[in-house]
PDB file of C-alpha atoms in Angstrom:
ATOM      1  CA  MET A   1       0.000   0.000   0.000  1.00 79.00           C
ATOM      2  CA  ARG A   2       2.886   2.312   0.767  1.00 80.00           C
ATOM      3  CA  ALA A   3       4.252   1.709  -2.705  1.00 84.00           C
ATOM      4  CA  LEU A   4       0.875   2.691  -4.161  1.00 86.00           C
ATOM      5  CA  TRP A   5       0.833   5.916  -2.115  1.00 87.00           C
ATOM      6  CA  GLY A   6       4.380   6.657  -3.218  1.00 86.00           C
ATOM      7  CA  GLN A   7       3.472   6.133  -6.841  1.00 89.00           C
ATOM      8  CA  MET A   8       0.389   8.327  -6.436  1.00 90.00           C
ATOM      9  CA  LEU A   9       2.515  11.068  -4.859  1.00 89.00           C
ATOM     10  CA  VAL A  10       5.050  10.910  -7.698  1.00 88.00           C
ATOM     11  CA  PHE A  11       2.204  10.925 -10.256  1.00 89.00           C
ATOM     12  CA  ALA A  12       0.584  13.959  -8.566  1.00 91.00           C
ATOM     13  CA  ALA A  13       3.954  15.810  -8.480  1.00 91.00           C
ATOM     14  CA  VAL A  14       4.628  15.070 -12.161  1.00 90.00           C
ATOM     15  CA  PHE A  15       1.054  16.113 -13.049  1.00 91.00           C
ATOM     16  CA  TYR A  16       1.456  19.370 -11.111  1.00 91.00           C
ATOM     17  CA  ILE A  17       4.823  20.163 -12.731  1.00 91.00           C
ATOM     18  CA  GLY A  18       3.353  19.399 -16.185  1.00 90.00           C
ATOM     19  CA  TRP A  19       0.373  21.645 -15.461  1.00 90.00           C
ATOM     20  CA  ILE A  20       2.671  24.512 -14.471  1.00 91.00           C
ATOM     21  CA  ALA A  21       4.891  23.981 -17.554  1.00 91.00           C
ATOM     22  CA  HIS A  22       1.785  23.985 -19.754  1.00 91.00           C
ATOM     23  CA  GLY A  23       0.701  27.291 -18.173  1.00 90.00           C
ATOM     24  CA  TRP A  24       4.140  28.792 -18.817  1.00 92.00           C
ATOM     25  CA  HIS A  25       4.026  27.608 -22.435  1.00 91.00           C
ATOM     26  CA  ASN A  26       0.528  29.095 -22.965  1.00 91.00           C
ATOM     27  CA  ALA A  27       1.596  32.365 -21.350  1.00 91.00           C
ATOM     28  CA  LYS A  28       4.624  32.487 -23.661  1.00 92.00           C
ATOM     29  CA  LEU A  29       2.394  31.912 -26.730  1.00 91.00           C
ATOM     30  CA  GLU A  30      -0.086  34.572 -25.612  1.00 92.00           C
ATOM     31  CA  LEU A  31       2.763  37.038 -25.069  1.00 92.00           C
ATOM     32  CA  ALA A  32       4.152  36.332 -28.557  1.00 93.00           C
ATOM     33  CA  ALA A  33       0.675  36.752 -30.091  1.00 93.00           C
ATOM     34  CA  SER A  34       0.153  40.004 -28.178  1.00 92.00           C
ATOM     35  CA  GLN A  35       3.519  41.375 -29.292  1.00 93.00           C
ATOM     36  CA  SER A  36       2.813  40.391 -32.898  1.00 94.00           C
ATOM     37  CA  ALA A  37      -0.614  42.046 -32.777  1.00 93.00           C
ATOM     38  CA  GLU A  38       0.937  45.217 -31.342  1.00 94.00           C
ATOM     39  CA  LYS A  39       3.569  45.326 -34.115  1.00 94.00           C
ATOM     40  CA  THR A  40       0.849  44.831 -36.737  1.00 94.00           C
ATOM     41  CA  ARG A  41      -1.238  47.586 -35.154  1.00 93.00           C
ATOM     42  CA  VAL A  42       1.727  49.989 -35.238  1.00 94.00           C
ATOM     43  CA  ILE A  43       2.464  49.161 -38.901  1.00 94.00           C
ATOM     44  CA  VAL A  44      -1.182  49.574 -39.950  1.00 94.00           C
ATOM     45  CA  THR A  45      -1.509  52.819 -37.995  1.00 94.00           C
ATOM     46  CA  GLU A  46       1.610  54.234 -39.651  1.00 94.00           C
ATOM     47  CA  ALA A  47       0.448  53.176 -43.136  1.00 93.00           C
ATOM     48  CA  THR A  48      -2.974  54.716 -42.496  1.00 93.00           C
ATOM     49  CA  ARG A  49      -1.392  57.949 -41.263  1.00 93.00           C
ATOM     50  CA  GLN A  50       0.833  58.221 -44.332  1.00 94.00           C
ATOM     51  CA  SER A  51      -2.064  57.425 -46.663  1.00 93.00           C
ATOM     52  CA  GLY A  52      -4.174  60.078 -44.935  1.00 92.00           C
ATOM     53  CA  GLN A  53      -1.454  62.682 -45.384  1.00 93.00           C
ATOM     54  CA  VAL A  54      -1.141  61.886 -49.096  1.00 93.00           C
ATOM     55  CA  LEU A  55      -4.931  62.058 -49.503  1.00 93.00           C
ATOM     56  CA  GLU A  56      -5.148  65.365 -47.669  1.00 93.00           C
ATOM     57  CA  ALA A  57      -2.399  66.819 -49.877  1.00 92.00           C
ATOM     58  CA  LYS A  58      -4.197  65.697 -53.051  1.00 91.00           C
ATOM     59  CA  LEU A  59      -7.522  67.067 -51.814  1.00 89.00           C
ATOM     60  CA  ALA A  60      -5.897  70.386 -50.968  1.00 88.00           C
ATOM     61  CA  GLU A  61      -4.362  70.505 -54.457  1.00 86.00           C
ATOM     62  CA  LEU A  62      -7.716  69.708 -56.083  1.00 84.00           C
ATOM     63  CA  LYS A  63      -9.433  72.332 -53.955  1.00 82.00           C
ATOM     64  CA  ALA A  64      -6.846  74.915 -55.004  1.00 79.00           C
ATOM     65  CA  ASN A  65      -7.351  74.024 -58.676  1.00 76.00           C
ATOM     66  CA  GLU A  66     -11.128  74.109 -58.293  1.00 70.00           C
ATOM     67  CA  ILE A  67     -11.083  77.614 -56.857  1.00 59.00           C
ATOM     68  CA  HIS A  68      -8.704  78.752 -59.628  1.00 52.00           C
ATOM     69  CA  THR A  69     -10.977  77.282 -62.310  1.00 51.00           C
ATOM     70  CA  GLU A  70     -14.067  78.917 -60.848  1.00 53.00           C
ATOM     71  CA  ARG A  71     -12.352  82.282 -60.877  1.00 56.00           C
ATOM     72  CA  GLU A  72     -11.549  81.894 -64.574  1.00 54.00           C
ATOM     73  CA  ILE A  73     -15.131  80.932 -65.359  1.00 54.00           C
ATOM     74  CA  ARG A  74     -16.471  83.856 -63.361  1.00 54.00           C
ATOM     75  CA  THR A  75     -14.129  86.197 -65.231  1.00 54.00           C
ATOM     76  CA  GLU A  76     -15.410  84.779 -68.541  1.00 51.00           C
ATOM     77  CA  ILE A  77     -19.030  85.276 -67.471  1.00 53.00           C
ATOM     78  CA  ILE A  78     -18.482  88.796 -66.158  1.00 52.00           C
ATOM     79  CA  LYS A  79     -16.532  89.901 -69.253  1.00 49.00           C
ATOM     80  CA  PRO A  80     -17.945  88.037 -72.247  1.00 49.00           C
ATOM     81  CA  VAL A  81     -15.732  87.897 -75.318  1.00 51.00           C
ATOM     82  CA  PHE A  82     -18.520  88.219 -77.908  1.00 54.00           C
ATOM     83  CA  SER A  83     -20.498  91.333 -77.125  1.00 58.00           C
ATOM     84  CA  ASN A  84     -21.246  92.402 -80.745  1.00 61.00           C
ATOM     85  CA  VAL A  85     -23.717  90.752 -83.128  1.00 63.00           C
ATOM     86  CA  CYS A  86     -21.742  89.772 -86.223  1.00 72.00           C
ATOM     87  CA  ALA A  87     -24.453  88.193 -88.385  1.00 72.00           C
ATOM     88  CA  THR A  88     -28.104  88.983 -89.033  1.00 77.00           C
ATOM     89  CA  ASP A  89     -30.869  86.514 -88.256  1.00 80.00           C
ATOM     90  CA  GLU A  90     -31.297  85.791 -91.966  1.00 85.00           C
ATOM     91  CA  SER A  91     -27.602  84.921 -92.345  1.00 83.00           C
ATOM     92  CA  VAL A  92     -27.775  82.551 -89.372  1.00 82.00           C
ATOM     93  CA  ARG A  93     -30.895  80.857 -90.838  1.00 87.00           C
ATOM     94  CA  VAL A  94     -29.244  80.375 -94.232  1.00 89.00           C
ATOM     95  CA  PHE A  95     -26.096  78.990 -92.593  1.00 86.00           C
ATOM     96  CA  ASN A  96     -28.102  76.544 -90.448  1.00 88.00           C
ATOM     97  CA  GLN A  97     -30.046  75.313 -93.498  1.00 89.00           C
ATOM     98  CA  GLY A  98     -26.796  74.739 -95.388  1.00 88.00           C
ATOM     99  CA  VAL A  99     -25.329  72.780 -92.490  1.00 87.00           C
ATOM    100  CA  GLU A 100     -28.493  70.668 -92.211  1.00 86.00           C
ATOM    101  CA  ARG A 101     -28.444  69.887 -95.963  1.00 84.00           C
ATOM    102  CA  ALA A 102     -24.756  68.966 -95.835  1.00 84.00           C
ATOM    103  CA  GLU A 103     -25.319  66.649 -92.849  1.00 84.00           C
ATOM    104  CA  ARG A 104     -28.274  64.982 -94.565  1.00 78.00           C
ATOM    105  CA  THR A 105     -26.247  64.458 -97.764  1.00 80.00           C
ATOM    106  CA  LEU A 106     -23.256  63.021 -95.894  1.00 79.00           C
ATOM    107  CA  SER A 107     -25.388  60.719 -93.750  1.00 76.00           C
ATOM    108  CA  GLY A 108     -27.440  59.419 -96.708  1.00 71.00           C
ATOM    109  CA  LYS A 109     -30.814  60.302 -95.176  1.00 70.00           C
ATOM    110  CA  SER A 110     -33.591  61.553 -97.390  1.00 68.00           C
ATOM    111  CA  ALA A 111     -35.031  65.013 -96.937  1.00 63.00           C
ATOM    112  CA  ASP A 112     -38.626  63.806 -96.588  1.00 66.00           C
ATOM    113  CA  PRO A 113     -40.109  60.437 -95.597  1.00 66.00           C
ATOM    114  CA  VAL A 114     -41.514  58.261 -98.366  1.00 63.00           C
ATOM    115  CA  PRO A 115     -45.171  59.355 -98.968  1.00 64.00           C
ATOM    116  CA  GLY A 116     -48.182  57.058 -98.827  1.00 68.00           C
ATOM    117  CA  GLN A 117     -48.741  53.670 -97.268  1.00 69.00           C
ATOM    118  CA  PRO A 118     -46.439  50.703 -97.798  1.00 65.00           C
ATOM    119  CA  ALA A 119     -47.625  48.146-100.394  1.00 65.00           C
ATOM    120  CA  THR A 120     -49.546  45.168 -99.119  1.00 69.00           C
ATOM    121  CA  THR A 121     -48.062  41.744 -99.580  1.00 71.00           C
ATOM    122  CA  GLY A 122     -49.512  39.201-101.998  1.00 68.00           C
ATOM    123  CA  GLY A 123     -50.758  41.841-104.437  1.00 65.00           C
ATOM    124  CA  GLN A 124     -52.180  41.043-107.889  1.00 68.00           C
ATOM    125  CA  ASN A 125     -49.730  43.326-109.704  1.00 62.00           C
ATOM    126  CA  ARG A 126     -47.133  40.605-110.307  1.00 59.00           C
ATOM    127  CA  HIS A 127     -47.255  38.280-113.331  1.00 53.00           C
TER     128      HIS A 127
END
């Protein structure tokens, strides 16, 4: 019986030492995972910061160009280039008709649609 108690005591001691070693191993793994996660967080934060700075610079550049463009457009509207009438209404009408005829000729479209109704099929006019 004493031998059995001795074996049980040795078994309990080995079990306890194994349990503690397992805890140390798990703690070591958790520490490594935590350190890795922290490094990843730092890298992602830095990349995000740099990307944000680049984006802000581009937006500022676009905003500066937008304001510049609006000023040019406003100047054009305030001071129009064409303030005199160069052609009479009749000249404009004749020019527009000429352009329309030229477009129709180049596109191959007829000036007027074909008059009347289309012929019916199966007519008696064929021999």
